[in-house]
PDB file of C-alpha atoms in Angstrom:
ATOM      1  CA  LYS A   1       9.507  11.676   9.982  1.00 77.00           C
ATOM      2  CA  GLN A   2       8.766   7.715   9.723  1.00 82.00           C
ATOM      3  CA  GLU A   3      11.100   5.486   7.968  1.00 88.00           C
ATOM      4  CA  VAL A   4      10.557   1.631   7.394  1.00 92.00           C
ATOM      5  CA  THR A   5      13.039  -1.260   6.783  1.00 94.00           C
ATOM      6  CA  GLN A   6      13.335  -4.495   6.220  1.00 96.00           C
ATOM      7  CA  ILE A   7      15.474  -7.274   6.858  1.00 94.00           C
ATOM      8  CA  PRO A   8      16.325  -9.216   4.205  1.00 94.00           C
ATOM      9  CA  ALA A   9      15.466  -8.169   1.244  1.00 94.00           C
ATOM     10  CA  ALA A  10      14.973 -10.907  -0.167  1.00 96.00           C
ATOM     11  CA  LEU A  11      15.197 -14.947   0.859  1.00 95.00           C
ATOM     12  CA  SER A  12      15.160 -18.657  -0.408  1.00 97.00           C
ATOM     13  CA  VAL A  13      14.037 -21.636   1.628  1.00 96.00           C
ATOM     14  CA  PRO A  14      13.166 -24.805   0.796  1.00 97.00           C
ATOM     15  CA  GLU A  15       9.180 -25.690   1.430  1.00 97.00           C
ATOM     16  CA  GLY A  16       8.234 -26.663   4.710  1.00 97.00           C
ATOM     17  CA  GLU A  17      10.810 -24.486   6.524  1.00 97.00           C
ATOM     18  CA  ASN A  18       9.737 -21.951   9.023  1.00 97.00           C
ATOM     19  CA  LEU A  19      11.084 -18.512   8.740  1.00 96.00           C
ATOM     20  CA  VAL A  20      10.691 -14.789  10.506  1.00 97.00           C
ATOM     21  CA  LEU A  21      10.955 -11.863   8.265  1.00 97.00           C
ATOM     22  CA  ASN A  22      11.747  -8.285  10.117  1.00 97.00           C
ATOM     23  CA  CYS A  23       9.880  -4.936   9.677  1.00 96.00           C
ATOM     24  CA  SER A  24      11.424  -2.363  11.354  1.00 95.00           C
ATOM     25  CA  PHE A  25      10.087   1.498  11.957  1.00 91.00           C
ATOM     26  CA  THR A  26      12.252   4.762  13.534  1.00 88.00           C
ATOM     27  CA  ASP A  27       9.123   6.461  14.990  1.00 82.00           C
ATOM     28  CA  SER A  28       7.698   4.824  17.982  1.00 78.00           C
ATOM     29  CA  ALA A  29       4.288   6.789  17.982  1.00 79.00           C
ATOM     30  CA  ILE A  30       3.852   4.291  14.927  1.00 82.00           C
ATOM     31  CA  TYR A  31      -0.703   3.678  16.089  1.00 82.00           C
ATOM     32  CA  ASN A  32      -1.194   0.441  13.448  1.00 88.00           C
ATOM     33  CA  LEU A  33       1.051  -1.858  11.619  1.00 92.00           C
ATOM     34  CA  GLN A  34      -0.198  -3.697   8.905  1.00 93.00           C
ATOM     35  CA  TRP A  35       1.847  -6.029   7.158  1.00 96.00           C
ATOM     36  CA  PHE A  36       0.661  -7.126   3.637  1.00 96.00           C
ATOM     37  CA  ARG A  37       1.827  -9.068   0.107  1.00 96.00           C
ATOM     38  CA  GLN A  38       2.441  -8.434  -2.938  1.00 95.00           C
ATOM     39  CA  ASP A  39       2.883 -11.175  -5.946  1.00 94.00           C
ATOM     40  CA  PRO A  40       4.523  -9.581  -9.250  1.00 88.00           C
ATOM     41  CA  GLY A  41       2.493  -7.407 -11.065  1.00 85.00           C
ATOM     42  CA  LYS A  42      -0.124  -7.445  -8.710  1.00 87.00           C
ATOM     43  CA  GLY A  43      -1.857  -5.292  -5.945  1.00 89.00           C
ATOM     44  CA  LEU A  44      -1.495  -5.957  -2.020  1.00 92.00           C
ATOM     45  CA  THR A  45      -3.128  -8.376  -0.055  1.00 94.00           C
ATOM     46  CA  SER A  46      -4.056  -7.136   3.284  1.00 93.00           C
ATOM     47  CA  LEU A  47      -2.347 -10.005   5.879  1.00 96.00           C
ATOM     48  CA  LEU A  48      -2.578  -9.304   9.588  1.00 95.00           C
ATOM     49  CA  LEU A  49      -3.049  -5.796  11.392  1.00 92.00           C
ATOM     50  CA  ILE A  50      -1.693  -4.879  14.675  1.00 92.00           C
ATOM     51  CA  GLN A  51      -3.445  -2.377  16.363  1.00 86.00           C
ATOM     52  CA  SER A  52      -2.208   0.045  18.314  1.00 79.00           C
ATOM     53  CA  SER A  53      -3.368  -1.764  21.858  1.00 84.00           C
ATOM     54  CA  GLN A  54      -2.327  -4.527  20.515  1.00 90.00           C
ATOM     55  CA  ARG A  55       1.066  -6.916  20.119  1.00 92.00           C
ATOM     56  CA  GLU A  56       0.203  -9.234  17.953  1.00 95.00           C
ATOM     57  CA  GLN A  57      -2.003 -10.885  15.085  1.00 96.00           C
ATOM     58  CA  THR A  58      -2.482 -14.391  13.773  1.00 97.00           C
ATOM     59  CA  SER A  59      -4.112 -15.903  10.737  1.00 96.00           C
ATOM     60  CA  GLY A  60      -3.574 -19.621   9.935  1.00 97.00           C
ATOM     61  CA  ARG A  61       0.555 -20.186   9.838  1.00 97.00           C
ATOM     62  CA  LEU A  62       1.231 -16.283   9.880  1.00 98.00           C
ATOM     63  CA  ASN A  63       1.736 -14.617  13.193  1.00 98.00           C
ATOM     64  CA  ALA A  64       3.241 -10.954  13.884  1.00 97.00           C
ATOM     65  CA  SER A  65       4.172  -8.625  16.033  1.00 96.00           C
ATOM     66  CA  LEU A  66       4.742  -5.528  17.110  1.00 94.00           C
ATOM     67  CA  ASP A  67       7.303  -4.230  19.750  1.00 92.00           C
ATOM     68  CA  LYS A  68       6.878  -0.474  19.998  1.00 88.00           C
ATOM     69  CA  SER A  69       9.473   0.353  22.499  1.00 89.00           C
ATOM     70  CA  SER A  70      11.858  -1.249  20.022  1.00 91.00           C
ATOM     71  CA  GLY A  71      10.703  -0.345  16.680  1.00 91.00           C
ATOM     72  CA  ARG A  72      10.175  -3.906  15.644  1.00 94.00           C
ATOM     73  CA  SER A  73       7.687  -5.682  14.280  1.00 95.00           C
ATOM     74  CA  THR A  74       8.498  -9.734  13.123  1.00 97.00           C
ATOM     75  CA  LEU A  75       6.262 -11.350  10.341  1.00 97.00           C
ATOM     76  CA  TYR A  76       6.795 -15.718  11.149  1.00 97.00           C
ATOM     77  CA  ILE A  77       5.452 -17.851   8.722  1.00 98.00           C
ATOM     78  CA  ALA A  78       5.199 -21.504   9.535  1.00 98.00           C
ATOM     79  CA  ALA A  79       5.869 -24.447   7.368  1.00 97.00           C
ATOM     80  CA  SER A  80       6.203 -22.471   4.383  1.00 97.00           C
ATOM     81  CA  GLN A  81       5.036 -23.528   0.733  1.00 97.00           C
ATOM     82  CA  PRO A  82       5.838 -22.264  -3.024  1.00 97.00           C
ATOM     83  CA  GLY A  83       2.496 -20.856  -3.018  1.00 97.00           C
ATOM     84  CA  ASP A  84       3.925 -18.202  -0.165  1.00 97.00           C
ATOM     85  CA  SER A  85       6.634 -16.996  -2.550  1.00 97.00           C
ATOM     86  CA  ALA A  86       5.657 -13.254  -2.900  1.00 97.00           C
ATOM     87  CA  THR A  87       7.225  -9.674  -1.891  1.00 96.00           C
ATOM     88  CA  TYR A  88       5.676  -9.176   1.717  1.00 98.00           C
ATOM     89  CA  LEU A  89       5.667  -5.865   3.148  1.00 96.00           C
ATOM     90  CA  CYS A  90       5.402  -4.329   6.156  1.00 95.00           C
ATOM     91  CA  ALA A  91       3.579  -0.874   6.985  1.00 94.00           C
ATOM     92  CA  GLY A  92       3.620   1.821  10.311  1.00 90.00           C
ATOM     93  CA  ASP A  93       0.517   3.755  10.165  1.00 82.00           C
ATOM     94  CA  ASN A  94       0.820   7.062  11.607  1.00 73.00           C
ATOM     95  CA  TYR A  95      -3.394   7.275  12.991  1.00 68.00           C
ATOM     96  CA  GLY A  96      -4.591   7.100   9.926  1.00 62.00           C
ATOM     97  CA  GLN A  97      -2.745   9.495   8.281  1.00 70.00           C
ATOM     98  CA  ASN A  98      -1.157   7.931   5.764  1.00 82.00           C
ATOM     99  CA  PHE A  99       1.075   4.309   5.668  1.00 87.00           C
ATOM    100  CA  VAL A 100       4.667   4.128   5.510  1.00 91.00           C
ATOM    101  CA  PHE A 101       5.827   1.418   3.828  1.00 93.00           C
ATOM    102  CA  GLY A 102       8.876  -0.877   3.914  1.00 93.00           C
ATOM    103  CA  PRO A 103      11.150  -1.673   1.224  1.00 93.00           C
ATOM    104  CA  GLY A 104       9.818  -5.650   1.481  1.00 95.00           C
ATOM    105  CA  THR A 105      11.321  -9.092   1.855  1.00 96.00           C
ATOM    106  CA  ARG A 106      11.462 -10.947  -1.813  1.00 96.00           C
ATOM    107  CA  LEU A 107      10.321 -14.505  -0.669  1.00 97.00           C
ATOM    108  CA  SER A 108      11.057 -17.902  -2.433  1.00 97.00           C
ATOM    109  CA  VAL A 109      10.082 -21.246  -1.536  1.00 97.00           C
ATOM    110  CA  LEU A 110      11.012 -23.400  -3.444  1.00 96.00           C
ATOM    111  CA  PRO A 111       9.481 -27.019  -4.204  1.00 94.00           C
TER     112      PRO A 111
ATOM    113  CA  ASN B   1     -18.746  -7.241  -0.324  1.00 56.00           C
ATOM    114  CA  ALA B   2     -16.492  -6.262  -4.246  1.00 74.00           C
ATOM    115  CA  GLY B   3     -12.824  -5.110  -2.951  1.00 92.00           C
ATOM    116  CA  VAL B   4     -11.227  -2.198  -3.955  1.00 95.00           C
ATOM    117  CA  MET B   5     -11.918  -1.563  -7.513  1.00 96.00           C
ATOM    118  CA  GLN B   6      -9.681   0.251  -9.589  1.00 97.00           C
ATOM    119  CA  ASN B   7      -9.668   0.945 -13.727  1.00 96.00           C
ATOM    120  CA  PRO B   8      -8.369   1.149 -16.286  1.00 97.00           C
ATOM    121  CA  ARG B   9      -6.012  -2.032 -15.069  1.00 96.00           C
ATOM    122  CA  HIS B  10      -3.218  -0.652 -17.634  1.00 97.00           C
ATOM    123  CA  LEU B  11      -3.017   2.610 -19.440  1.00 98.00           C
ATOM    124  CA  VAL B  12      -1.173   3.858 -22.008  1.00 98.00           C
ATOM    125  CA  ARG B  13      -0.384   7.525 -22.814  1.00 98.00           C
ATOM    126  CA  ARG B  14       1.596  10.065 -24.838  1.00 98.00           C
ATOM    127  CA  ARG B  15       3.726  12.449 -23.376  1.00 98.00           C
ATOM    128  CA  GLY B  16       1.335  15.883 -22.930  1.00 98.00           C
ATOM    129  CA  GLN B  17      -1.815  13.939 -22.484  1.00 98.00           C
ATOM    130  CA  GLU B  18      -3.710  13.831 -19.356  1.00 98.00           C
ATOM    131  CA  ALA B  19      -4.239  10.480 -17.460  1.00 98.00           C
ATOM    132  CA  ARG B  20      -7.192  10.298 -15.590  1.00 98.00           C
ATOM    133  CA  LEU B  21      -7.330   7.107 -12.717  1.00 98.00           C
ATOM    134  CA  ARG B  22     -10.169   5.312 -10.915  1.00 98.00           C
ATOM    135  CA  CYS B  23     -10.745   3.953  -7.210  1.00 98.00           C
ATOM    136  CA  SER B  24     -13.601   2.388  -6.325  1.00 97.00           C
ATOM    137  CA  PRO B  25     -13.500   2.094  -2.555  1.00 96.00           C
ATOM    138  CA  MET B  26     -15.131  -0.996  -0.412  1.00 95.00           C
ATOM    139  CA  LYS B  27     -18.663  -0.584   0.400  1.00 92.00           C
ATOM    140  CA  GLY B  28     -18.979   1.262   4.026  1.00 90.00           C
ATOM    141  CA  HIS B  29     -15.546   2.988   3.181  1.00 93.00           C
ATOM    142  CA  SER B  30     -15.546   6.649   3.274  1.00 92.00           C
ATOM    143  CA  HIS B  31     -11.533   7.237   3.226  1.00 93.00           C
ATOM    144  CA  VAL B  32      -9.473   6.280   0.276  1.00 95.00           C
ATOM    145  CA  TYR B  33      -5.572   6.714  -0.404  1.00 95.00           C
ATOM    146  CA  TRP B  34      -3.698   6.382  -3.126  1.00 97.00           C
ATOM    147  CA  TYR B  35      -0.110   5.439  -3.968  1.00 96.00           C
ATOM    148  CA  ARG B  36       2.643   5.192  -6.188  1.00 97.00           C
ATOM    149  CA  GLN B  37       4.941   2.097  -7.193  1.00 94.00           C
ATOM    150  CA  LEU B  38       7.548   3.297  -9.279  1.00 88.00           C
ATOM    151  CA  PRO B  39       9.437   0.301 -11.038  1.00 80.00           C
ATOM    152  CA  GLU B  40      12.243  -1.031  -8.424  1.00 77.00           C
ATOM    153  CA  GLU B  41      11.165   1.057  -5.752  1.00 82.00           C
ATOM    154  CA  GLY B  42       8.614   0.751  -2.707  1.00 86.00           C
ATOM    155  CA  LEU B  43       5.138   2.597  -2.301  1.00 92.00           C
ATOM    156  CA  LYS B  44       4.954   5.589  -1.706  1.00 94.00           C
ATOM    157  CA  PHE B  45       1.914   7.505   0.047  1.00 93.00           C
ATOM    158  CA  MET B  46       0.225  10.613  -2.485  1.00 96.00           C
ATOM    159  CA  VAL B  47      -2.703  11.609  -1.173  1.00 95.00           C
ATOM    160  CA  TYR B  48      -5.464  10.532   1.875  1.00 94.00           C
ATOM    161  CA  LEU B  49      -9.140  11.618   0.906  1.00 95.00           C
ATOM    162  CA  GLN B  50     -11.811  11.629   2.783  1.00 93.00           C
ATOM    163  CA  LYS B  51     -15.985  12.136   0.524  1.00 90.00           C
ATOM    164  CA  GLU B  52     -15.161  15.382  -0.918  1.00 88.00           C
ATOM    165  CA  ASN B  53     -12.058  16.812   1.339  1.00 93.00           C
ATOM    166  CA  ILE B  54      -8.711  15.940   0.743  1.00 94.00           C
ATOM    167  CA  ILE B  55      -7.376  15.200   4.121  1.00 92.00           C
ATOM    168  CA  ASP B  56      -3.787  14.929   3.054  1.00 91.00           C
ATOM    169  CA  GLU B  57      -1.950  15.601   0.288  1.00 93.00           C
ATOM    170  CA  SER B  58       2.067  16.037   1.489  1.00 91.00           C
ATOM    171  CA  GLY B  59       3.133  13.090  -0.948  1.00 92.00           C
ATOM    172  CA  MET B  60       1.488  14.647  -4.696  1.00 94.00           C
ATOM    173  CA  PRO B  61       3.786  16.443  -6.555  1.00 94.00           C
ATOM    174  CA  LYS B  62       2.620  20.345  -6.449  1.00 91.00           C
ATOM    175  CA  GLU B  63       2.552  20.899 -10.263  1.00 95.00           C
ATOM    176  CA  ARG B  64      -0.048  18.645 -12.598  1.00 97.00           C
ATOM    177  CA  PHE B  65      -1.001  15.965 -10.174  1.00 98.00           C
ATOM    178  CA  SER B  66      -4.774  16.028  -8.516  1.00 97.00           C
ATOM    179  CA  ALA B  67      -7.296  13.970  -6.955  1.00 97.00           C
ATOM    180  CA  GLU B  68     -10.309  14.279  -5.927  1.00 96.00           C
ATOM    181  CA  PHE B  69     -13.614  12.420  -3.777  1.00 96.00           C
ATOM    182  CA  PRO B  70     -16.823  13.763  -4.943  1.00 93.00           C
ATOM    183  CA  LYS B  71     -19.903  12.639  -2.818  1.00 90.00           C
ATOM    184  CA  GLU B  72     -21.320  10.395  -5.526  1.00 90.00           C
ATOM    185  CA  GLY B  73     -19.086   8.406  -7.699  1.00 93.00           C
ATOM    186  CA  PRO B  74     -15.182   6.859  -7.375  1.00 96.00           C
ATOM    187  CA  SER B  75     -11.814   8.907  -6.559  1.00 97.00           C
ATOM    188  CA  ILE B  76      -9.874  10.410  -9.507  1.00 98.00           C
ATOM    189  CA  LEU B  77      -6.333  10.924  -9.868  1.00 98.00           C
ATOM    190  CA  ARG B  78      -5.703  13.001 -12.325  1.00 98.00           C
ATOM    191  CA  ILE B  79      -2.264  13.974 -13.880  1.00 98.00           C
ATOM    192  CA  GLN B  80      -2.038  16.470 -16.470  1.00 98.00           C
ATOM    193  CA  GLN B  81       1.030  16.592 -18.778  1.00 98.00           C
ATOM    194  CA  VAL B  82       2.171  12.933 -18.547  1.00 98.00           C
ATOM    195  CA  VAL B  83       5.440  12.238 -18.743  1.00 97.00           C
ATOM    196  CA  ARG B  84       7.867   9.462 -19.059  1.00 95.00           C
ATOM    197  CA  GLY B  85       8.975   9.535 -15.283  1.00 94.00           C
ATOM    198  CA  ASP B  86       5.083   9.371 -14.185  1.00 96.00           C
ATOM    199  CA  SER B  87       5.299   6.096 -15.461  1.00 96.00           C
ATOM    200  CA  ALA B  88       4.583   3.619 -12.638  1.00 96.00           C
ATOM    201  CA  ALA B  89       1.896   1.488 -11.033  1.00 96.00           C
ATOM    202  CA  TYR B  90      -0.583   3.462  -8.804  1.00 97.00           C
ATOM    203  CA  PHE B  91      -2.620   1.633  -6.371  1.00 97.00           C
ATOM    204  CA  CYS B  92      -5.693   2.799  -4.386  1.00 96.00           C
ATOM    205  CA  ALA B  93      -6.243   1.543  -0.730  1.00 94.00           C
ATOM    206  CA  SER B  94      -9.458   2.295   1.809  1.00 94.00           C
ATOM    207  CA  SER B  95     -10.674   1.816   4.724  1.00 91.00           C
ATOM    208  CA  PRO B  96     -13.898   2.513   6.575  1.00 90.00           C
ATOM    209  CA  GLY B  97     -12.164   4.992   8.993  1.00 86.00           C
ATOM    210  CA  ARG B  98      -8.839   6.707  10.630  1.00 80.00           C
ATOM    211  CA  GLY B  99      -6.593   3.727  12.507  1.00 78.00           C
ATOM    212  CA  TYR B 100      -8.719   0.710  10.522  1.00 85.00           C
ATOM    213  CA  GLU B 101      -7.338  -1.968   7.791  1.00 86.00           C
ATOM    214  CA  ALA B 102      -6.515  -1.106   4.967  1.00 89.00           C
ATOM    215  CA  PHE B 103      -7.563  -2.975   1.410  1.00 92.00           C
ATOM    216  CA  PHE B 104      -5.737  -1.960  -1.926  1.00 94.00           C
ATOM    217  CA  GLY B 105      -6.860  -2.469  -5.469  1.00 95.00           C
ATOM    218  CA  GLN B 106      -5.152  -4.107  -8.284  1.00 94.00           C
ATOM    219  CA  GLY B 107      -3.781  -0.919  -9.493  1.00 96.00           C
ATOM    220  CA  THR B 108      -3.454   1.117 -12.467  1.00 97.00           C
ATOM    221  CA  ARG B 109      -0.701   0.672 -14.632  1.00 96.00           C
ATOM    222  CA  LEU B 110       0.462   3.711 -16.334  1.00 97.00           C
ATOM    223  CA  THR B 111       2.425   3.589 -19.432  1.00 97.00           C
ATOM    224  CA  VAL B 112       3.931   7.240 -20.970  1.00 97.00           C
ATOM    225  CA  VAL B 113       5.702   6.813 -24.578  1.00 97.00           C
TER     226      VAL B 113
END
């Protein structure tokens, strides 16, 4: 049974810092790994999808990597801004059957 | 191309009533997933559907809950005889196929009073 954990649970940083969010999963048979952002009381916004054959994806100030052998993914946010404040969720996709979500990292970027 | 549309956004039901939650996937998407997020908890998978078929309902409670995705129209998550413990945010996601990027709706927040 796939289990996903995220460290840290919460993070508070000053504006401009680079930061790393960590995601670990127990089953290396994971197919895709997707990172989402959730603002309070809102839905999920897809940030990056790392497909099975890929090892990383980049979008603007975001970079996500996937290492199936170690069961880890990281989300790197460069030059953080107050608008980046949200909960960040990673989810492992068992070949489209369903996503298993981690509990999230609650990020606060202070101006 | 509109995103995944869920309605209503907020739904209040008294104990024992029925709740119907609707999800219209993105255009061209034939795969729909439902998730539940209980207060202060993570998202839990409920059911995965393709048009007219339930592919995986392993996360769905055995009683009172049902889901469908008809040939025409939105996907429906139906909760019969709601109880206070059903109060949660219910999210729908869609994708064009297995292994593709999933996009989520804004959710329906169900409150049972």
